[in-house]
């Protein structure tokens, strides 16, 4: 009796276990199938969105990189330098290649030197080295930039190579004028009769000196140095006196050396 009941129970349990497992599997497969279908259907648009986002991100990054590189190259090409400013603020001249700059502080008080005082052989030689040197060649193609492209009414001295026009350094001409004024002041203390500037009588000499004074006045007003001339109270008498400040100056000796190296004929006074 017990054995028969046990066999029935075992069969029942076995049947129920198999039936239950089969039902669970079927339900799971059905559930999995129900879940899988919509997931497969949603994957396509999501993947498309990801591709568009990646493409937009790449395009934006490329644009930023291109903009940065372009800005860097522009700044590199248009960066402010002494040479760029010099060429922009100066008339065309082959001597520009010799220009260098240095900071100099003008002397607060006068100290005698070789250029000052009564004339002597040493002072005349020192002044001569500042301006009395040869002319250099100015290329013909640069004359338009000097507003001298037309030969009408112009007297020009062609250089020895026949490829340009002879030119003097304007700075040297200005120092020549300053030197002439100095010589005129000390004309009774040194014999300048052999100089072309002192030939032609007193009227001619004064006319030449007046021309040089006008030239220097024009130069000073043209340059118009805006460096502050700072006033301080003197420790001796309490009066206001000026103090020199740094100036950015062209190295004059370098330009003189350049002219001497590129001289095509002697200067004409």
Coordinates of C-alpha atoms in Angstrom, one line a residue:
X1 CA 0.0 0.0 0.0
X2 CA 2.8 2.4 1.0
X3 CA 4.8 1.3 -2.0
X4 CA 2.0 2.0 -4.4
X5 CA 1.3 5.4 -2.8
X6 CA 5.1 6.2 -3.0
X7 CA 5.2 5.3 -6.7
X8 CA 2.2 7.5 -7.5
X9 CA 3.8 10.4 -5.5
X10 CA 7.1 10.0 -7.3
X11 CA 5.3 10.0 -10.7
X12 CA 3.3 13.0 -9.7
X13 CA 6.3 14.8 -8.5
X14 CA 8.3 13.9 -11.6
X15 CA 5.4 15.1 -13.8
X16 CA 4.9 18.2 -11.9
X17 CA 8.6 19.0 -12.0
X18 CA 8.9 18.5 -15.7
X19 CA 5.7 20.3 -16.4
X20 CA 6.7 23.2 -14.2
X21 CA 10.1 23.4 -15.8
X22 CA 8.7 23.3 -19.3
X23 CA 6.2 26.0 -18.4
X24 CA 8.8 28.2 -16.9
X25 CA 11.1 27.8 -19.9
X26 CA 8.2 28.6 -22.2
X27 CA 7.2 31.6 -20.2
X28 CA 10.9 32.7 -20.0
X29 CA 11.3 32.3 -23.7
X30 CA 8.1 34.2 -24.3
X31 CA 9.1 36.9 -21.9
X32 CA 12.6 37.1 -23.4
X33 CA 11.1 37.3 -26.9
X34 CA 8.7 40.0 -25.8
X35 CA 11.7 42.0 -24.4
X36 CA 14.1 41.4 -27.2
X37 CA 11.9 42.6 -30.0
X38 CA 11.5 46.2 -28.8
X39 CA 15.2 46.4 -27.9
X40 CA 16.3 45.4 -31.4
X41 CA 13.9 47.9 -32.8
X42 CA 15.3 50.8 -30.6
X43 CA 19.0 50.0 -31.2
X44 CA 19.1 51.5 -34.8
X45 CA 18.1 55.1 -33.9
X46 CA 20.3 55.1 -30.8
X47 CA 23.3 54.0 -32.8
X48 CA 22.5 56.7 -35.4
X49 CA 22.4 59.4 -32.8
X50 CA 25.7 58.3 -31.4
X51 CA 27.3 58.5 -34.9
X52 CA 25.9 62.1 -35.4
X53 CA 27.1 63.2 -32.0
X54 CA 30.6 61.8 -32.7
X55 CA 30.6 63.5 -36.1
X56 CA 29.5 66.8 -34.7
X57 CA 32.1 66.6 -31.9
X58 CA 34.8 65.8 -34.4
X59 CA 33.8 68.7 -36.6
X60 CA 33.7 71.1 -33.7
X61 CA 37.1 70.0 -32.4
X62 CA 38.6 70.3 -36.0
X63 CA 37.1 73.9 -36.2
X64 CA 38.7 74.8 -32.9
X65 CA 42.0 73.4 -33.9
X66 CA 41.9 75.2 -37.3
X67 CA 41.0 78.5 -35.6
X68 CA 43.7 78.2 -33.0
X69 CA 46.4 77.4 -35.6
X70 CA 45.2 80.2 -37.9
X71 CA 45.2 82.7 -35.0
X72 CA 48.7 81.6 -33.9
X73 CA 50.1 82.0 -37.5
X74 CA 48.4 85.4 -37.8
X75 CA 50.0 86.7 -34.6
X76 CA 53.3 85.2 -35.6
X77 CA 53.2 87.0 -38.9
X78 CA 51.9 90.3 -37.5
X79 CA 53.7 90.4 -34.2
X80 CA 55.0 93.9 -33.2
X81 CA 58.8 94.1 -33.5
X82 CA 61.2 97.0 -33.6
X83 CA 62.0 96.3 -37.2
X84 CA 58.4 96.2 -38.3
X85 CA 57.6 99.5 -36.5
X86 CA 60.8 101.1 -37.9
X87 CA 60.0 100.2 -41.5
X88 CA 56.4 101.3 -41.1
X89 CA 57.4 104.7 -39.6
X90 CA 60.4 105.4 -41.9
X91 CA 60.9 106.3 -45.5
X92 CA 62.3 103.5 -47.7
X93 CA 66.1 103.3 -47.4
X94 CA 68.7 100.6 -47.9
X95 CA 70.3 101.8 -44.6
X96 CA 67.3 100.5 -42.6
X97 CA 69.0 97.1 -42.5
X98 CA 71.7 98.6 -40.3
X99 CA 69.4 100.1 -37.7
X100 CA 69.6 98.7 -34.2
X101 CA 68.2 100.1 -31.0
X102 CA 69.6 100.7 -27.5
X103 CA 68.3 102.4 -24.3
X104 CA 70.2 105.5 -23.3
X105 CA 69.7 107.8 -20.4
X106 CA 70.5 111.4 -21.2
X107 CA 72.9 113.1 -18.9
X108 CA 71.3 115.2 -16.1
X109 CA 74.0 117.8 -16.2
X110 CA 76.5 119.0 -18.7
X111 CA 80.0 117.4 -18.7
X112 CA 82.7 118.6 -21.1
X113 CA 83.8 116.2 -23.8
X114 CA 85.6 116.1 -27.1
X115 CA 82.7 117.7 -28.9
X116 CA 82.4 120.7 -26.6
X117 CA 84.4 123.8 -25.8
X118 CA 86.8 125.8 -28.0
X119 CA 87.7 124.0 -31.2
X120 CA 90.9 121.9 -31.5
X121 CA 92.3 119.4 -33.9
X122 CA 90.8 116.6 -31.8
X123 CA 87.3 118.1 -31.7
X124 CA 87.3 118.9 -35.4
X125 CA 88.2 115.4 -36.2
X126 CA 85.6 113.9 -33.8
X127 CA 82.9 116.1 -35.3
X128 CA 84.0 115.1 -38.8
X129 CA 83.6 111.4 -38.1
X130 CA 80.0 112.0 -37.2
X131 CA 78.9 113.2 -40.6
X132 CA 81.8 113.5 -43.2
X133 CA 81.6 110.2 -45.0
X134 CA 80.6 109.0 -48.5
X135 CA 77.2 108.5 -50.2
X136 CA 75.5 105.1 -50.7
X137 CA 73.4 103.8 -53.6
X138 CA 69.7 104.2 -53.5
X139 CA 68.0 101.6 -55.8
X140 CA 66.0 103.2 -58.6
X141 CA 62.9 101.1 -57.8
X142 CA 62.7 102.6 -54.3
X143 CA 62.4 106.2 -55.5
X144 CA 58.7 106.0 -55.9
X145 CA 58.4 105.4 -52.1
X146 CA 60.4 108.6 -51.6
X147 CA 58.1 110.6 -53.9
X148 CA 61.1 111.0 -56.4
X149 CA 60.0 108.7 -59.2
X150 CA 59.9 111.5 -61.7
X151 CA 63.2 112.9 -63.1
X152 CA 61.6 116.2 -64.1
X153 CA 63.5 119.0 -62.6
X154 CA 65.7 116.7 -60.5
X155 CA 69.4 116.7 -60.5
X156 CA 70.7 113.3 -59.6
X157 CA 74.1 111.8 -59.1
X158 CA 74.2 108.3 -60.4
X159 CA 76.3 105.8 -58.4
X160 CA 79.4 104.3 -59.8
X161 CA 77.6 101.1 -60.8
X162 CA 74.9 102.9 -62.7
X163 CA 72.2 101.0 -60.9
X164 CA 70.9 103.6 -58.5
X165 CA 71.0 107.2 -57.3
X166 CA 73.6 108.5 -54.8
X167 CA 72.2 109.4 -51.4
X168 CA 73.6 110.8 -48.2
X169 CA 72.4 109.8 -44.7
X170 CA 69.9 112.4 -43.6
X171 CA 71.1 112.0 -40.0
X172 CA 74.6 112.9 -41.1
X173 CA 73.3 116.0 -42.9
X174 CA 71.6 117.1 -39.7
X175 CA 74.8 116.6 -37.7
X176 CA 76.6 118.6 -40.4
X177 CA 74.2 121.4 -39.7
X178 CA 74.7 121.3 -36.0
X179 CA 78.5 121.3 -36.6
X180 CA 78.2 124.3 -38.9
X181 CA 76.4 126.3 -36.2
X182 CA 79.1 125.3 -33.7
X183 CA 81.8 126.4 -36.1
X184 CA 80.1 129.7 -36.8
X185 CA 80.0 130.4 -33.1
X186 CA 83.7 129.7 -32.7
X187 CA 84.7 131.1 -36.1
X188 CA 87.0 133.6 -34.4
X189 CA 88.9 130.9 -32.5
X190 CA 89.6 128.5 -35.5
X191 CA 90.5 128.9 -39.1
X192 CA 87.5 127.6 -41.2
X193 CA 88.3 129.7 -44.3
X194 CA 89.1 126.6 -46.3
X195 CA 85.7 125.0 -45.7
X196 CA 83.1 125.4 -48.5
X197 CA 80.5 126.4 -45.9
X198 CA 82.6 129.5 -45.1
X199 CA 83.3 130.6 -48.6
X200 CA 81.4 133.3 -50.5
X201 CA 81.5 136.1 -48.0
X202 CA 79.7 136.8 -44.7
X203 CA 76.2 137.0 -46.3
X204 CA 76.6 133.5 -47.8
X205 CA 77.9 132.1 -44.5
X206 CA 75.0 133.5 -42.6
X207 CA 72.5 132.2 -45.2
X208 CA 74.0 128.7 -44.8
X209 CA 73.8 128.9 -41.0
X210 CA 70.2 130.1 -41.1
X211 CA 69.4 127.2 -43.4
X212 CA 70.9 124.8 -40.9
X213 CA 69.1 126.3 -38.0
X214 CA 65.8 125.9 -39.9
X215 CA 66.7 122.3 -40.7
X216 CA 67.4 121.5 -37.0
X217 CA 64.1 123.2 -36.0
X218 CA 62.2 121.2 -38.5
X219 CA 63.8 118.0 -37.3
X220 CA 63.1 118.7 -33.6
X221 CA 59.5 119.5 -34.3
X222 CA 59.1 116.5 -36.6
X223 CA 60.4 114.0 -34.1
X224 CA 58.7 115.7 -31.1
X225 CA 60.1 113.6 -28.3
X226 CA 57.3 113.0 -25.8
X227 CA 59.6 111.6 -23.1
X228 CA 58.8 113.5 -19.8
X229 CA 61.5 115.9 -18.7
X230 CA 60.9 115.3 -15.0
X231 CA 61.5 118.3 -12.7
X232 CA 62.9 117.8 -9.3
X233 CA 63.9 120.3 -6.5
X234 CA 67.6 121.0 -6.4
X235 CA 69.3 120.0 -3.1
X236 CA 71.5 123.0 -3.4
X237 CA 69.2 126.0 -3.9
X238 CA 65.8 124.4 -4.0
X239 CA 65.1 125.4 -7.6
X240 CA 63.4 123.0 -10.1
X241 CA 65.8 121.3 -12.5
X242 CA 65.3 118.6 -15.1
X243 CA 66.3 115.0 -14.9
X244 CA 67.1 112.8 -17.9
X245 CA 65.1 109.7 -18.5
X246 CA 65.8 106.6 -20.7
X247 CA 65.3 107.0 -24.5
X248 CA 65.2 104.3 -27.0
X249 CA 67.9 105.4 -29.6
X250 CA 69.2 104.1 -32.8
X251 CA 72.8 103.0 -32.6
X252 CA 74.4 105.7 -34.7
X253 CA 77.8 104.1 -35.0
X254 CA 76.3 101.1 -36.7
X255 CA 74.7 103.3 -39.4
X256 CA 78.0 105.1 -39.9
X257 CA 79.8 101.8 -40.3
X258 CA 77.1 100.7 -42.8
X259 CA 77.5 103.8 -44.9
X260 CA 81.3 103.5 -44.9
X261 CA 81.0 99.9 -46.0
X262 CA 78.5 100.8 -48.8
X263 CA 80.0 104.0 -50.0
X264 CA 80.0 104.5 -53.7
X265 CA 81.7 108.0 -53.8
X266 CA 82.8 110.7 -51.5
X267 CA 80.3 113.1 -49.9
X268 CA 79.4 116.4 -51.5
X269 CA 79.1 119.4 -49.1

